[in-house]
Coordinates of C-alpha atoms and ligand atoms in Angstrom, one line a residue:
Chain A
M1 CA -115.7 176.2 87.6
K2 CA -115.0 173.0 89.1
A3 CA -115.9 170.0 90.9
F4 CA -115.1 168.6 93.8
G5 CA -116.8 165.5 95.6
T6 CA -116.5 161.2 96.0
V7 CA -116.0 158.7 94.0
H8 CA -118.2 156.1 92.1
K9 CA -116.3 153.6 90.4
Y10 CA -117.2 151.5 87.9
G11 CA -115.0 149.1 85.0
D12 CA -115.4 148.3 81.6
N13 CA -118.3 149.0 78.7
V14 CA -120.8 150.8 81.3
D15 CA -123.5 151.3 78.6
T16 CA -126.3 153.2 78.7
D17 CA -129.3 149.9 79.4
V18 CA -127.6 150.1 83.3
I19 CA -127.0 153.6 83.4
I20 CA -131.1 153.9 82.3
P21 CA -132.9 149.9 81.1
A22 CA -134.9 150.7 78.4
R23 CA -138.2 150.0 80.7
Y24 CA -138.5 153.6 82.4
L25 CA -137.7 155.6 79.5
N26 CA -141.1 155.6 79.4
S27 CA -140.2 159.0 80.7
S28 CA -138.0 161.5 80.2
D29 CA -138.8 163.9 83.3
P30 CA -134.7 164.3 85.0
K31 CA -135.7 163.5 87.9
E32 CA -137.7 160.4 87.3
L33 CA -134.8 159.1 85.6
A34 CA -132.0 159.9 87.9
A35 CA -134.1 157.7 90.4
K36 CA -133.6 154.2 88.5
C37 CA -129.9 155.9 87.9
M38 CA -127.4 152.7 86.8
V39 CA -130.3 151.0 89.4
D40 CA -129.1 146.9 87.4
I41 CA -124.8 147.4 88.8
D42 CA -125.0 149.9 91.2
K43 CA -128.3 149.2 93.3
D44 CA -128.0 152.0 95.7
F45 CA -126.4 154.0 93.9
V46 CA -128.9 156.4 94.0
D47 CA -129.5 156.7 98.2
R48 CA -125.0 156.9 98.4
V49 CA -124.7 159.4 95.9
K50 CA -125.0 163.3 97.4
P51 CA -124.3 166.4 94.6
G52 CA -121.2 167.1 93.8
D53 CA -120.0 163.5 93.4
I54 CA -118.1 162.0 91.3
M55 CA -118.4 159.1 88.3
V56 CA -115.4 157.3 87.2
A57 CA -115.4 154.6 85.2
N58 CA -113.2 152.6 82.5
K59 CA -113.8 152.1 79.0
N60 CA -115.9 152.3 76.1
F61 CA -118.9 154.5 78.9
G62 CA -122.0 155.1 78.3
C63 CA -121.4 152.7 75.2
G64 CA -124.9 151.3 73.4
S65 CA -128.2 153.4 72.9
S66 CA -128.8 157.2 71.9
R67 CA -130.4 157.9 74.2
E68 CA -130.4 161.0 76.5
H69 CA -131.9 159.6 78.8
A70 CA -129.1 158.4 80.6
P71 CA -126.7 162.0 80.4
I72 CA -129.5 163.8 82.0
A73 CA -130.1 160.5 84.1
I74 CA -126.9 160.7 86.4
K75 CA -125.9 164.9 85.7
A76 CA -129.7 165.1 87.7
S77 CA -129.2 162.8 89.9
G78 CA -126.1 164.3 91.5
I79 CA -122.6 163.6 90.0
S80 CA -121.0 166.2 88.3
C81 CA -118.4 165.2 86.5
V82 CA -117.4 161.8 85.1
I83 CA -114.0 160.7 84.2
A84 CA -113.4 157.8 82.3
E85 CA -110.2 156.5 80.1
T86 CA -112.5 156.2 77.4
F87 CA -116.4 157.9 76.5
A88 CA -118.8 156.3 73.8
R89 CA -119.4 158.7 70.9
I90 CA -123.0 159.0 70.9
F91 CA -123.5 159.3 75.1
Y92 CA -119.5 161.8 74.9
R93 CA -121.3 164.2 72.3
N94 CA -124.6 163.6 74.3
A95 CA -123.0 164.5 77.9
I96 CA -121.8 168.0 75.9
N97 CA -124.8 168.8 74.8
I98 CA -126.8 169.0 77.6
G99 CA -124.6 170.7 80.1
L100 CA -122.4 167.0 81.6
P101 CA -119.3 167.9 82.2
I102 CA -116.6 164.6 81.1
I103 CA -113.5 164.4 80.7
E104 CA -111.0 161.8 80.0
C105 CA -107.8 160.6 81.4
P106 CA -107.4 156.1 81.3
E107 CA -104.4 157.8 84.2
A108 CA -107.1 158.8 87.4
A109 CA -109.7 156.3 85.6
R110 CA -107.6 153.3 86.4
E111 CA -106.3 154.3 89.4
I112 CA -108.8 156.5 90.8
E113 CA -110.7 153.9 92.7
A114 CA -114.3 154.4 94.8
G115 CA -114.6 156.4 98.4
D116 CA -111.4 158.8 97.1
Q117 CA -111.7 163.1 97.6
V118 CA -111.7 164.3 93.9
E119 CA -111.4 167.9 93.1
I120 CA -111.6 168.7 89.0
D121 CA -111.0 172.0 87.4
F122 CA -111.8 172.5 84.4
D123 CA -110.6 174.8 82.7
S124 CA -107.6 173.2 83.3
G125 CA -108.7 169.9 82.7
M126 CA -106.7 169.5 86.4
I127 CA -108.4 166.3 88.4
Y128 CA -106.2 166.2 92.0
D129 CA -107.4 162.9 94.5
R130 CA -107.2 164.9 97.5
T131 CA -107.8 161.2 99.4
K132 CA -104.8 159.7 97.2
G133 CA -102.7 162.6 97.1
T134 CA -102.1 161.7 93.1
R135 CA -102.4 164.6 90.3
Y136 CA -103.8 163.5 86.5
Q137 CA -104.1 165.9 83.1
G138 CA -107.3 165.0 81.6
Q139 CA -106.9 166.1 77.8
A140 CA -109.4 169.8 78.1
F141 CA -112.3 170.5 75.6
P142 CA -112.2 171.6 72.0
E143 CA -112.5 175.2 71.7
F144 CA -115.6 174.4 69.3
M145 CA -116.7 173.2 72.1
Q146 CA -115.8 174.0 75.4
K147 CA -118.2 177.1 74.0
I148 CA -121.3 174.5 73.6
I149 CA -121.2 173.8 77.5
K150 CA -120.1 177.5 78.4
A151 CA -123.5 178.4 77.0
E152 CA -125.1 174.8 79.4
G153 CA -125.7 173.1 76.2
L154 CA -126.2 173.3 72.7
V155 CA -129.8 174.7 72.4
N156 CA -128.6 178.2 74.2
Y157 CA -125.8 177.4 72.1
I158 CA -127.8 177.9 69.7
N159 CA -130.1 180.6 71.0
N160 CA -126.7 182.8 71.5
Q161 CA -126.2 182.8 68.4
Chain B
M1 CA -104.3 163.7 50.9
G2 CA -106.3 161.1 50.3
M3 CA -109.8 161.7 51.8
T4 CA -112.4 157.9 52.4
M5 CA -114.7 157.6 51.8
T6 CA -116.9 159.4 54.9
Q7 CA -114.3 161.6 54.8
K8 CA -115.9 162.8 51.3
I9 CA -119.4 162.4 52.0
L10 CA -118.5 165.0 54.9
A11 CA -116.3 167.4 52.9
A12 CA -119.1 167.6 50.3
H13 CA -122.3 168.4 52.8
A14 CA -119.0 171.1 55.2
G15 CA -118.5 172.7 51.7
L16 CA -114.9 172.0 51.7
E17 CA -112.2 170.7 49.9
Q18 CA -110.8 168.9 51.7
V19 CA -111.6 167.6 55.5
S20 CA -108.9 165.1 57.5
A21 CA -109.5 163.5 61.0
G22 CA -109.9 165.1 64.3
Q23 CA -111.4 167.8 62.2
L24 CA -114.5 169.9 63.7
I25 CA -116.8 170.6 60.9
E26 CA -120.3 172.0 60.7
A27 CA -121.8 169.4 58.2
D28 CA -125.9 170.1 56.8
L29 CA -128.5 167.3 56.9
D30 CA -130.6 165.2 54.5
L31 CA -132.7 163.9 56.9
V32 CA -132.8 164.8 60.9
L33 CA -134.4 160.7 62.0
G34 CA -136.6 160.4 65.1
N35 CA -138.6 158.1 67.4
D36 CA -141.2 157.4 70.3
V37 CA -138.6 157.3 72.5
T38 CA -135.5 159.8 71.5
A39 CA -138.0 163.0 69.4
P40 CA -140.6 164.0 72.4
V41 CA -137.0 165.3 73.9
A42 CA -136.0 166.6 71.1
I43 CA -139.8 168.5 70.9
H44 CA -138.9 170.1 73.8
E45 CA -135.2 170.5 74.1
M46 CA -136.8 172.7 70.1
E47 CA -139.9 174.0 72.1
K48 CA -136.2 176.2 74.1
M49 CA -135.3 177.7 70.9
K50 CA -135.6 180.7 69.2
I51 CA -136.2 179.1 65.9
K52 CA -140.2 177.6 65.8
K53 CA -140.5 176.1 62.0
V54 CA -137.8 173.0 60.9
F55 CA -135.9 173.7 58.6
D56 CA -137.7 171.8 56.5
K57 CA -141.1 169.2 56.4
D58 CA -139.2 166.4 53.7
K59 CA -136.1 166.5 55.9
I60 CA -137.3 164.8 59.2
A61 CA -138.5 162.1 59.6
L62 CA -140.1 160.7 63.3
V63 CA -141.1 157.1 63.6
P64 CA -142.9 155.9 66.7
D65 CA -141.8 152.0 66.7
H66 CA -140.3 151.6 69.9
F67 CA -142.9 150.8 72.8
T68 CA -146.1 150.7 69.9
P69 CA -148.7 150.2 69.6
N70 CA -149.1 152.4 72.8
K71 CA -147.7 150.7 75.4
D72 CA -148.8 152.0 78.1
I73 CA -149.9 155.7 79.7
K74 CA -146.7 157.5 79.4
S75 CA -146.2 156.0 75.9
A76 CA -149.5 156.5 74.8
E77 CA -148.6 160.4 76.0
H78 CA -145.5 160.5 74.2
C79 CA -146.4 159.6 70.7
K80 CA -148.9 161.9 70.9
C81 CA -147.0 164.6 72.0
V82 CA -144.6 162.9 68.2
R83 CA -147.9 162.8 66.2
E84 CA -148.9 166.8 67.9
F85 CA -145.9 168.3 66.4
A86 CA -145.8 166.3 63.5
M87 CA -149.2 167.7 62.7
D88 CA -148.2 171.3 64.0
Q89 CA -145.5 171.8 61.8
D90 CA -146.0 169.6 58.8
I91 CA -143.9 167.2 58.8
T92 CA -143.7 164.6 55.9
N93 CA -142.2 161.4 56.5
Y94 CA -144.2 160.8 59.5
F95 CA -145.3 157.8 59.7
E96 CA -148.3 156.0 62.0
I97 CA -149.2 152.8 63.1
G98 CA -150.9 151.3 60.1
E99 CA -147.7 152.8 57.6
M100 CA -145.0 152.2 60.4
G101 CA -142.1 150.0 60.7
I102 CA -139.0 150.1 62.1
E103 CA -137.6 153.3 61.9
H104 CA -134.1 151.5 60.5
A105 CA -135.9 149.7 58.0
L106 CA -138.3 152.1 57.0
L107 CA -136.2 154.4 55.8
P108 CA -134.7 152.4 53.1
E109 CA -136.9 151.3 52.5
K110 CA -139.5 154.5 51.1
G111 CA -136.2 155.8 49.7
L112 CA -135.6 158.9 52.4
V113 CA -131.5 158.1 52.4
V114 CA -129.4 157.4 49.7
A115 CA -126.0 157.6 47.9
G116 CA -124.0 159.9 49.7
D117 CA -126.4 161.6 52.6
V118 CA -125.8 163.1 55.8
V119 CA -128.4 162.0 57.9
I120 CA -128.1 161.7 61.7
G121 CA -131.2 159.8 63.6
A122 CA -131.7 160.2 67.5
D123 CA -130.8 156.0 67.6
S124 CA -127.7 154.9 67.5
H125 CA -129.1 152.6 65.0
T126 CA -128.8 155.2 62.4
C127 CA -125.6 154.3 61.5
T128 CA -128.3 151.7 59.1
Y129 CA -128.0 153.8 56.1
G130 CA -123.9 153.2 55.0
A131 CA -125.4 149.8 53.4
L132 CA -126.4 151.9 50.3
G133 CA -123.2 154.7 50.7
A134 CA -123.9 156.9 53.3
F135 CA -123.1 158.8 55.7
S136 CA -124.9 158.2 58.9
T137 CA -124.5 158.2 62.1
G138 CA -126.4 157.9 66.0
V139 CA -126.9 161.2 67.6
G140 CA -128.5 163.0 71.1
S141 CA -132.3 164.5 71.1
T142 CA -130.6 167.8 71.5
D143 CA -128.7 166.8 68.6
M144 CA -131.5 166.0 66.5
A145 CA -133.9 169.6 67.5
A146 CA -130.8 171.7 66.8
G147 CA -130.1 169.5 63.3
M148 CA -134.4 169.9 62.6
A149 CA -134.2 173.6 63.9
T150 CA -131.2 174.0 62.1
G151 CA -130.7 171.4 59.6
K152 CA -127.0 171.0 60.5
A153 CA -124.5 169.5 62.9
W154 CA -121.7 170.0 64.3
F155 CA -119.1 166.7 63.0
K156 CA -115.9 166.0 64.2
V157 CA -114.3 164.0 60.9
P158 CA -113.0 160.3 61.8
S159 CA -110.0 158.0 60.9
A160 CA -111.7 155.3 59.5
L161 CA -110.5 151.5 59.7
K162 CA -110.3 149.5 56.5
F163 CA -112.0 145.8 55.7
V164 CA -111.4 144.0 53.1
L165 CA -114.1 141.7 52.2
T166 CA -113.2 138.8 49.9
G167 CA -114.6 135.0 48.6
K168 CA -118.1 134.1 49.4
P169 CA -120.6 133.2 52.7
A170 CA -120.5 129.0 53.3
S171 CA -124.6 128.2 52.6
W172 CA -126.5 129.6 55.8
V173 CA -124.0 132.4 56.8
S174 CA -124.6 135.4 56.8
G175 CA -123.8 139.6 56.8
K176 CA -125.3 138.6 60.7
D177 CA -122.1 135.7 61.4
V178 CA -119.5 138.4 59.1
I179 CA -120.5 142.2 61.6
L180 CA -120.5 139.4 64.9
H181 CA -117.1 137.8 63.8
I182 CA -115.7 141.3 62.7
I183 CA -117.0 142.7 66.6
G184 CA -115.6 139.7 68.2
M185 CA -111.9 140.6 66.2
I186 CA -112.3 144.4 67.1
G187 CA -113.8 144.3 70.4
V188 CA -117.2 146.6 70.8
D189 CA -114.4 149.7 71.1
G190 CA -112.3 148.6 68.5
A191 CA -113.9 150.8 65.7
L192 CA -114.6 153.4 69.0
Y193 CA -114.9 157.2 67.0
K194 CA -114.0 155.5 63.2
S195 CA -115.7 154.6 61.1
M196 CA -115.9 151.1 59.3
E197 CA -115.4 151.1 55.5
F198 CA -116.4 148.1 54.2
V199 CA -114.6 147.4 50.4
G200 CA -113.7 144.0 48.6
D201 CA -114.9 142.0 45.3
G202 CA -117.1 140.0 47.9
I203 CA -119.0 142.8 48.8
S204 CA -121.0 141.0 46.2
N205 CA -121.8 138.0 47.3
L206 CA -123.3 140.1 50.0
T207 CA -127.5 141.1 49.6
M208 CA -128.4 144.6 50.7
D209 CA -129.9 142.8 53.0
D210 CA -127.2 141.5 53.9
R211 CA -125.4 145.0 53.9
F212 CA -128.6 146.7 56.5
A213 CA -127.1 144.6 59.1
M214 CA -123.9 144.6 58.6
A215 CA -123.3 148.4 58.7
N216 CA -126.5 148.1 61.7
M217 CA -124.5 146.6 63.4
A218 CA -120.9 148.8 63.5
I219 CA -122.6 151.0 66.7
E220 CA -121.2 148.3 68.4
A221 CA -117.9 147.9 67.4
G222 CA -118.4 151.4 68.7
A223 CA -117.7 153.2 65.4
K224 CA -119.2 156.5 64.4
N225 CA -120.4 155.2 61.0
G226 CA -120.0 151.6 58.9
I227 CA -120.3 152.1 55.1
F228 CA -120.0 150.5 51.9
P229 CA -119.5 151.2 48.2
V230 CA -122.6 151.8 45.9
D231 CA -122.6 148.7 43.4
E232 CA -125.0 147.4 41.3
L233 CA -127.0 146.3 43.1
A234 CA -127.4 149.5 45.7
V235 CA -127.9 151.9 42.3
Q236 CA -130.9 149.5 41.3
Y237 CA -131.6 149.2 45.3
M238 CA -132.0 152.9 45.3
K239 CA -133.6 153.3 41.3
E240 CA -136.8 150.6 43.1
H241 CA -137.9 152.3 46.2
S242 CA -136.4 156.1 45.8
T243 CA -136.8 159.2 43.2
K244 CA -134.3 160.9 45.2
E245 CA -130.7 161.9 43.1
Y246 CA -128.0 159.6 45.1
K247 CA -124.5 160.5 45.2
V248 CA -121.2 158.0 44.7
Y249 CA -117.9 158.6 46.9
E250 CA -115.6 157.0 46.0
A251 CA -112.7 157.0 49.0
D252 CA -109.4 159.0 47.2
G253 CA -106.5 155.4 46.5
D254 CA -104.3 157.0 49.1
A255 CA -106.5 156.9 51.7
K256 CA -105.3 156.5 55.1
Y257 CA -106.8 154.1 56.8
D258 CA -105.5 153.8 61.1
E259 CA -106.1 149.4 60.1
V260 CA -106.6 147.4 57.4
Y261 CA -107.7 143.9 58.6
E262 CA -108.8 140.6 55.4
I263 CA -111.8 138.9 55.8
D264 CA -112.6 135.9 53.9
L265 CA -116.3 135.3 54.0
S266 CA -115.4 131.4 53.0
S267 CA -114.1 131.1 55.8
L268 CA -116.7 132.2 58.0
K269 CA -118.9 130.4 60.5
L270 CA -122.2 130.4 61.7
T271 CA -121.0 133.3 64.8
V272 CA -123.2 133.4 67.9
A273 CA -122.4 136.2 70.5
F274 CA -122.8 135.3 74.0
P275 CA -123.7 137.8 76.8
H276 CA -123.7 140.3 78.0
L277 CA -122.1 142.5 74.6
P278 CA -122.1 141.4 71.3
E279 CA -118.3 141.2 71.3
N280 CA -118.4 138.1 73.2
T281 CA -118.3 135.9 70.5
R282 CA -117.8 132.4 69.3
T283 CA -118.3 130.1 66.4
I284 CA -121.4 127.4 66.1
D285 CA -119.3 124.2 66.7
K286 CA -118.1 126.4 70.2
V287 CA -121.0 127.0 71.2
G288 CA -121.5 123.9 73.5
D289 CA -126.1 123.1 74.9
I290 CA -126.9 126.0 75.9
K291 CA -130.7 125.6 77.1
I292 CA -132.8 128.0 76.0
D293 CA -136.5 129.7 76.4
Q294 CA -137.4 132.5 73.6
V295 CA -136.3 133.1 70.2
V296 CA -136.8 135.8 68.4
I297 CA -136.8 137.1 64.8
G298 CA -137.0 140.6 63.7
S299 CA -135.4 144.1 64.5
C300 CA -133.7 146.4 62.3
T301 CA -131.3 144.3 62.1
N302 CA -132.6 141.2 60.5
G303 CA -136.3 141.7 60.1
R304 CA -136.8 142.2 56.4
I305 CA -137.5 140.7 54.3
D306 CA -134.5 137.9 52.8
D307 CA -134.0 137.3 57.2
L308 CA -137.7 135.7 57.4
R309 CA -137.1 133.3 53.5
I310 CA -134.3 132.0 55.4
A311 CA -135.8 131.6 59.3
A312 CA -138.8 130.6 57.1
K313 CA -136.9 128.3 56.0
V314 CA -136.0 126.3 58.4
L315 CA -139.3 126.1 60.0
E316 CA -140.8 124.8 57.2
G317 CA -142.9 121.7 58.0
R318 CA -140.7 121.5 61.5
R319 CA -142.6 122.2 65.5
V320 CA -140.7 124.9 68.0
A321 CA -139.8 122.7 70.9
K322 CA -142.0 123.0 74.0
G323 CA -141.3 124.6 76.0
V324 CA -139.6 127.7 73.5
R325 CA -141.8 130.7 73.2
V326 CA -141.0 132.1 69.1
I327 CA -141.8 135.9 68.4
V328 CA -141.6 137.4 64.5
F329 CA -141.2 140.6 64.2
P330 CA -141.1 141.9 60.9
A331 CA -139.8 145.1 60.5
T332 CA -142.0 147.3 58.6
Q333 CA -146.6 146.7 56.7
N334 CA -144.2 145.9 54.0
I335 CA -142.1 143.8 55.0
Y336 CA -145.0 142.1 56.7
L337 CA -147.3 142.2 53.3
Q338 CA -144.6 141.2 51.3
A339 CA -144.0 137.6 53.8
M340 CA -147.8 137.5 54.1
E341 CA -148.2 137.2 49.7
E342 CA -144.4 134.3 50.6
G343 CA -146.8 132.4 52.7
L344 CA -144.0 132.9 55.5
L345 CA -146.1 133.6 58.4
A346 CA -147.6 130.2 57.4
T347 CA -144.8 128.8 57.4
F348 CA -143.9 130.2 60.9
I349 CA -147.6 130.2 62.6
K350 CA -147.9 126.4 61.3
A351 CA -144.6 126.2 63.1
G352 CA -146.0 126.9 66.8
A353 CA -144.6 131.0 66.3
V354 CA -146.5 133.7 67.2
V355 CA -146.1 136.8 64.4
S356 CA -145.9 140.6 65.5
T357 CA -146.6 144.0 63.9
P358 CA -143.5 145.5 63.4
T359 CA -142.1 147.1 66.2
C360 CA -138.8 147.1 68.3
G361 CA -141.0 144.8 71.2
P362 CA -138.4 142.7 73.0
C363 CA -135.3 144.1 71.6
L364 CA -135.0 146.6 74.4
G365 CA -136.4 145.1 76.5
G366 CA -139.5 147.1 75.7
H367 CA -142.7 145.0 75.4
M368 CA -144.4 141.9 74.2
G369 CA -141.9 139.1 75.0
I370 CA -139.7 140.0 77.9
L371 CA -137.6 137.2 80.0
A372 CA -138.1 136.4 83.3
A373 CA -134.9 136.0 86.0
G374 CA -132.9 133.0 84.2
E375 CA -135.0 132.8 81.1
R376 CA -132.3 132.6 78.5
A377 CA -133.2 134.1 74.6
V378 CA -131.5 133.7 71.3
A379 CA -132.2 137.8 69.4
T380 CA -131.2 137.9 65.8
T381 CA -130.8 142.0 67.5
N382 CA -127.6 143.5 68.2
R383 CA -127.3 144.2 71.9
N384 CA -127.1 142.1 74.5
F385 CA -126.5 144.0 76.9
V386 CA -127.2 143.4 80.5
G387 CA -130.8 143.5 80.9
R388 CA -131.4 144.2 77.4
M389 CA -134.5 142.4 77.3
G390 CA -135.5 141.9 81.1
H391 CA -134.5 140.9 83.8
V392 CA -131.0 142.1 84.8
E393 CA -130.8 137.6 84.9
S394 CA -132.0 137.0 82.0
E395 CA -129.3 137.2 79.1
V396 CA -130.0 137.1 75.6
Y397 CA -127.7 134.9 72.2
L398 CA -126.7 137.2 69.2
A399 CA -128.1 134.8 66.3
S400 CA -128.5 135.4 62.8
P401 CA -132.3 134.2 61.4
A402 CA -131.0 130.9 60.4
V403 CA -129.5 130.2 63.2
A404 CA -132.4 131.4 65.8
A405 CA -135.0 129.4 64.0
A406 CA -132.9 126.5 63.8
S407 CA -132.6 127.1 67.6
A408 CA -136.2 127.0 68.2
V409 CA -136.3 123.7 66.4
T410 CA -133.3 122.2 69.1
G411 CA -134.1 124.5 71.9
R412 CA -131.3 124.8 72.2
I413 CA -128.2 127.0 70.5
S414 CA -128.0 125.9 66.9
G415 CA -127.4 125.9 63.1
P416 CA -129.5 124.6 60.9
E417 CA -127.6 121.6 59.8
E418 CA -128.2 120.1 63.2
L419 CA -131.6 119.6 61.1
G420 CA -130.0 118.2 58.3
L421 CA -130.2 121.6 56.4
Ligands
LIG501 S1 -135.5 147.0 67.2 FE1 -134.2 147.1 68.8 S2 -132.2 147.8 68.7 FE2 -133.3 148.4 66.4 S3 -134.0 150.9 66.6 FE3 -135.7 149.3 67.6 S4 -135.3 149.2 69.7 FE4 -133.0 149.4 68.6

């Protein structure tokens, strides 16, 4: 499985309140959530984002509340993968559980810039920045989690058991 | 190798003799929690599963507290979804308006969590119950769905940071100041993926409500959980509130910690977290002149009876500054009633504050006290992210009930000392 797209870049501590503000949590419809994704820190994100695009951020991405609406909004906006130095732990779980691929790779997260064309190979964890011609080895998912991702989320994983 | 307190609880619930940091385990759950924001998503996910009945109707807690009393039609639909599920599944611990409260204040009060339990909740502040010596952690809705269906959850066994607390806090200094100090010291990702284990003689100088406030904000340092030893005070609390059997776990003497911090509680001052991160802390003598528009006293961090007593002590016989709105929201119906019986509510109202029914309300910018552009609030809540209480250009300063109440009187961020207290 591979992803390829343009990078949207953010800094440290992108919290779930800016990924999807609480005032929109009276909906759980992925499309409605995607329409408000990142609105508080990046108003034009929803207009710019194209299917397959990649989100890159620095440390502690997704900190704050446990709202699964956050990874749902990102996934529904068309983002194919999030790369960060580190992820907040609930966001990490949620992303895996709903089948949004995420990769921890501090080097890539720091060096890749907004607008770069980036390719990711999920099987090997390899990240390739086509714009810069640089390669990074991202953290591969533990086997346990790969199974959940392959089943496209925890629900199917449980159903398959 | 020795295990931390958290690791011991997890090992016991995974049926293992020994676990170590980094290990993936599947643990049995004693309680699964959800609210009106997260439960509808979980219920929808559970509908997709082949398992149609919850694993144990007594081990699920559903608490609509975020947008209740229903803020708008969409919120009402969510609450209806939760209510119908609760009725259909015959959930014992579903708390409707009238008996509800903010989930993390309500569950310990109802005796639903005790020492030694493993609890997951689809709410990040589920870590609050660590004050009772339980392992509890926030998860998302899909985890909640899986938990409700199977009674199990997967965990990566965390490593831990140890905080050795000694000494007695000065007057007005509370658990909130201690945890803000710690977050200021280690940062909002200082405990990422880890447990925060609090130990030391100083704990005996912290009330249960202090400890709840501290465990509550472990997530604000990125922690998986925060946990306290089970001392006499904790046992007394559990005996008063619960009939459930509790189990005391203690860390092994040779347990390994990533880091050990020594904190002398007597050296701490009142502490305020500036926008827009809980780690931006300053002690009260360094806050400068910050004028405020609103004060919020409540939430799962500081909406308990001790918190209201402290706020009332400061507001007694005083008036809220002109132009400042003060909103007090007791965290549960019981706390509300107790505050009424003790005359605290009268003190608030006479001072010029409003008292709201228990709800999360403005804590997450939901309703009942939203900020306009450029407005500032002092809040006893736990998060001050951009836009957390309203407009993206509004600001939230996190503080203890004592500081919030004193600020209400002066109209700028102040400690009670400024009022001669
Ligand atoms: S009071 Fe605030 S932090 Fe606590 S559960 Fe409610 S919204 Fe979350």
